[in-house]
């Protein structure tokens, strides 16, 4: 996890390259019981650097974006209080930067939690 944390805070490479790599590792990511959740911290990155994160995220296809959002919120029981709080924090920030990204966030999140029947995956 130290390496992920290092990458998450790396500022020495151009933003375009940084986000290209960061987004690439999150596309179609799957939660597993290996402490790699929340899309390698990408959700937090969106909050810290909303404008740039959304700029580069917005260049991706709807399917890629939805897969990243699912990765951010996925886990054994995605329908939980901390996910809901995080979603409610992310949504206005993302929507103000890019309406399309906000709509995809809502779609992905609602689909994910509607599949959580409380018994895990």
PDB file of C-alpha atoms in Angstrom:
ATOM      1  CA  UNK A   1       0.000   0.000   0.000  1.00  0.00           C
ATOM      2  CA  UNK A   2       2.970   2.341   0.412  1.00  0.00           C
ATOM      3  CA  UNK A   3       3.553   2.250  -3.340  1.00  0.00           C
ATOM      4  CA  UNK A   4      -0.078   3.106  -4.049  1.00  0.00           C
ATOM      5  CA  UNK A   5       0.116   5.966  -1.576  1.00  0.00           C
ATOM      6  CA  UNK A   6       3.341   7.183  -3.213  1.00  0.00           C
ATOM      7  CA  UNK A   7       1.752   7.109  -6.658  1.00  0.00           C
ATOM      8  CA  UNK A   8      -1.403   8.793  -5.427  1.00  0.00           C
ATOM      9  CA  UNK A   9       0.646  11.773  -4.223  1.00  0.00           C
ATOM     10  CA  UNK A  10       3.173  11.870  -7.052  1.00  0.00           C
ATOM     11  CA  UNK A  11       3.520  15.373  -8.470  1.00  0.00           C
ATOM     12  CA  UNK A  12       6.695  15.135 -10.542  1.00  0.00           C
ATOM     13  CA  UNK A  13       5.152  13.910 -13.806  1.00  0.00           C
ATOM     14  CA  UNK A  14       2.873  15.895 -16.141  1.00  0.00           C
ATOM     15  CA  UNK A  15      -0.764  15.761 -15.081  1.00  0.00           C
ATOM     16  CA  UNK A  16      -1.900  14.310 -18.385  1.00  0.00           C
ATOM     17  CA  UNK A  17       0.466  11.305 -18.053  1.00  0.00           C
ATOM     18  CA  UNK A  18      -0.340  10.947 -14.358  1.00  0.00           C
ATOM     19  CA  UNK A  19      -4.092  10.797 -14.911  1.00  0.00           C
ATOM     20  CA  UNK A  20      -3.761   8.588 -17.965  1.00  0.00           C
ATOM     21  CA  UNK A  21      -1.880   5.994 -15.889  1.00  0.00           C
ATOM     22  CA  UNK A  22      -4.055   6.436 -12.794  1.00  0.00           C
ATOM     23  CA  UNK A  23      -7.276   6.031 -14.769  1.00  0.00           C
ATOM     24  CA  UNK A  24      -5.866   3.066 -16.715  1.00  0.00           C
ATOM     25  CA  UNK A  25      -5.187   1.086 -13.531  1.00  0.00           C
ATOM     26  CA  UNK A  26      -8.739   1.761 -12.313  1.00  0.00           C
ATOM     27  CA  UNK A  27     -10.660   0.872 -15.490  1.00  0.00           C
ATOM     28  CA  UNK A  28     -12.457  -2.451 -15.002  1.00  0.00           C
ATOM     29  CA  UNK A  29     -10.866  -2.829 -11.570  1.00  0.00           C
ATOM     30  CA  UNK A  30     -12.466  -5.311  -9.217  1.00  0.00           C
ATOM     31  CA  UNK A  31     -12.638  -5.219  -5.480  1.00  0.00           C
ATOM     32  CA  UNK A  32     -11.029  -8.198  -3.786  1.00  0.00           C
ATOM     33  CA  UNK A  33     -10.205  -8.805  -0.144  1.00  0.00           C
ATOM     34  CA  UNK A  34      -6.674  -7.456  -0.650  1.00  0.00           C
ATOM     35  CA  UNK A  35      -6.954  -3.933   0.764  1.00  0.00           C
ATOM     36  CA  UNK A  36      -7.036  -2.503  -2.735  1.00  0.00           C
ATOM     37  CA  UNK A  37     -10.357  -0.814  -2.709  1.00  0.00           C
ATOM     38  CA  UNK A  38     -11.722   2.591  -3.518  1.00  0.00           C
ATOM     39  CA  UNK A  39     -10.010   2.408  -6.918  1.00  0.00           C
ATOM     40  CA  UNK A  40      -6.527   2.920  -5.480  1.00  0.00           C
ATOM     41  CA  UNK A  41      -7.691   6.135  -3.803  1.00  0.00           C
ATOM     42  CA  UNK A  42      -8.995   7.655  -7.031  1.00  0.00           C
ATOM     43  CA  UNK A  43     -12.214   8.842  -5.389  1.00  0.00           C
ATOM     44  CA  UNK A  44     -10.200  10.862  -2.883  1.00  0.00           C
ATOM     45  CA  UNK A  45      -8.066  12.181  -5.716  1.00  0.00           C
ATOM     46  CA  UNK A  46     -11.197  13.449  -7.468  1.00  0.00           C
ATOM     47  CA  UNK A  47     -12.113  15.385  -4.322  1.00  0.00           C
ATOM     48  CA  UNK A  48      -8.595  16.854  -3.979  1.00  0.00           C
ATOM     49  CA  UNK A  49      -8.159  17.781  -7.638  1.00  0.00           C
ATOM     50  CA  UNK A  50     -11.696  17.789  -9.024  1.00  0.00           C
ATOM     51  CA  UNK A  51     -11.133  19.971 -12.068  1.00  0.00           C
ATOM     52  CA  UNK A  52      -8.154  18.066 -13.478  1.00  0.00           C
ATOM     53  CA  UNK A  53      -9.420  14.624 -12.449  1.00  0.00           C
ATOM     54  CA  UNK A  54     -12.740  15.286 -14.184  1.00  0.00           C
ATOM     55  CA  UNK A  55     -11.030  16.775 -17.230  1.00  0.00           C
ATOM     56  CA  UNK A  56      -9.104  13.549 -17.861  1.00  0.00           C
ATOM     57  CA  UNK A  57     -11.870  11.242 -16.683  1.00  0.00           C
ATOM     58  CA  UNK A  58     -14.253  12.976 -19.079  1.00  0.00           C
ATOM     59  CA  UNK A  59     -12.150  11.854 -22.049  1.00  0.00           C
ATOM     60  CA  UNK A  60     -13.026   8.217 -21.348  1.00  0.00           C
ATOM     61  CA  UNK A  61     -16.005   6.210 -22.562  1.00  0.00           C
ATOM     62  CA  UNK A  62     -19.130   5.881 -20.422  1.00  0.00           C
ATOM     63  CA  UNK A  63     -18.322   2.192 -19.818  1.00  0.00           C
ATOM     64  CA  UNK A  64     -14.800   2.959 -18.609  1.00  0.00           C
ATOM     65  CA  UNK A  65     -16.034   5.733 -16.323  1.00  0.00           C
ATOM     66  CA  UNK A  66     -18.773   3.552 -14.862  1.00  0.00           C
ATOM     67  CA  UNK A  67     -16.263   0.761 -14.202  1.00  0.00           C
ATOM     68  CA  UNK A  68     -14.044   3.208 -12.274  1.00  0.00           C
ATOM     69  CA  UNK A  69     -16.969   4.436 -10.197  1.00  0.00           C
ATOM     70  CA  UNK A  70     -17.968   0.844  -9.417  1.00  0.00           C
ATOM     71  CA  UNK A  71     -14.397   0.170  -8.322  1.00  0.00           C
ATOM     72  CA  UNK A  72     -14.471   3.192  -6.010  1.00  0.00           C
ATOM     73  CA  UNK A  73     -17.569   1.953  -4.181  1.00  0.00           C
ATOM     74  CA  UNK A  74     -17.296  -1.821  -4.486  1.00  0.00           C
ATOM     75  CA  UNK A  75     -16.668  -4.111  -1.545  1.00  0.00           C
ATOM     76  CA  UNK A  76     -18.301  -6.978   0.311  1.00  0.00           C
ATOM     77  CA  UNK A  77     -21.296  -4.768   1.162  1.00  0.00           C
ATOM     78  CA  UNK A  78     -21.257  -1.640  -1.025  1.00  0.00           C
ATOM     79  CA  UNK A  79     -24.553  -0.428   0.440  1.00  0.00           C
ATOM     80  CA  UNK A  80     -23.162   1.146   3.598  1.00  0.00           C
ATOM     81  CA  UNK A  81     -23.052   4.445   5.426  1.00  0.00           C
ATOM     82  CA  UNK A  82     -19.491   5.426   4.534  1.00  0.00           C
ATOM     83  CA  UNK A  83     -20.089   4.783   0.821  1.00  0.00           C
ATOM     84  CA  UNK A  84     -23.273   6.826   0.985  1.00  0.00           C
ATOM     85  CA  UNK A  85     -21.458   9.696   2.709  1.00  0.00           C
ATOM     86  CA  UNK A  86     -18.648   9.567   0.154  1.00  0.00           C
ATOM     87  CA  UNK A  87     -21.110   9.451  -2.749  1.00  0.00           C
ATOM     88  CA  UNK A  88     -22.939  12.488  -1.324  1.00  0.00           C
ATOM     89  CA  UNK A  89     -19.609  14.323  -1.052  1.00  0.00           C
ATOM     90  CA  UNK A  90     -18.412  13.377  -4.553  1.00  0.00           C
ATOM     91  CA  UNK A  91     -21.630  13.954  -6.485  1.00  0.00           C
ATOM     92  CA  UNK A  92     -21.887  17.771  -6.228  1.00  0.00           C
ATOM     93  CA  UNK A  93     -18.151  18.214  -6.866  1.00  0.00           C
ATOM     94  CA  UNK A  94     -18.155  15.995  -9.951  1.00  0.00           C
ATOM     95  CA  UNK A  95     -21.447  17.363 -11.281  1.00  0.00           C
ATOM     96  CA  UNK A  96     -20.244  20.965 -11.032  1.00  0.00           C
ATOM     97  CA  UNK A  97     -17.113  20.040 -13.004  1.00  0.00           C
ATOM     98  CA  UNK A  98     -18.829  17.825 -15.586  1.00  0.00           C
ATOM     99  CA  UNK A  99     -22.546  17.043 -15.699  1.00  0.00           C
ATOM    100  CA  UNK A 100     -22.062  13.847 -17.725  1.00  0.00           C
ATOM    101  CA  UNK A 101     -19.647  12.482 -15.123  1.00  0.00           C
ATOM    102  CA  UNK A 102     -22.140  13.297 -12.364  1.00  0.00           C
ATOM    103  CA  UNK A 103     -24.917  11.389 -14.122  1.00  0.00           C
ATOM    104  CA  UNK A 104     -22.637   8.395 -14.665  1.00  0.00           C
ATOM    105  CA  UNK A 105     -21.660   8.473 -10.986  1.00  0.00           C
ATOM    106  CA  UNK A 106     -25.296   8.311  -9.923  1.00  0.00           C
ATOM    107  CA  UNK A 107     -26.060   5.524 -12.396  1.00  0.00           C
ATOM    108  CA  UNK A 108     -23.056   3.414 -11.348  1.00  0.00           C
ATOM    109  CA  UNK A 109     -23.592   3.921  -7.631  1.00  0.00           C
ATOM    110  CA  UNK A 110     -27.303   3.100  -7.748  1.00  0.00           C
ATOM    111  CA  UNK A 111     -26.692  -0.028  -9.836  1.00  0.00           C
ATOM    112  CA  UNK A 112     -24.003  -1.213  -7.457  1.00  0.00           C
ATOM    113  CA  UNK A 113     -25.983  -0.742  -4.252  1.00  0.00           C
ATOM    114  CA  UNK A 114     -29.147  -2.209  -5.777  1.00  0.00           C
ATOM    115  CA  UNK A 115     -27.208  -5.476  -6.264  1.00  0.00           C
ATOM    116  CA  UNK A 116     -26.162  -5.580  -2.603  1.00  0.00           C
ATOM    117  CA  UNK A 117     -28.638  -7.835  -0.885  1.00  0.00           C
ATOM    118  CA  UNK A 118     -26.679  -7.799   2.374  1.00  0.00           C
ATOM    119  CA  UNK A 119     -25.100 -11.204   1.728  1.00  0.00           C
ATOM    120  CA  UNK A 120     -21.996 -10.016  -0.147  1.00  0.00           C
ATOM    121  CA  UNK A 121     -21.172 -10.874  -3.760  1.00  0.00           C
TER     122      UNK A 121
END
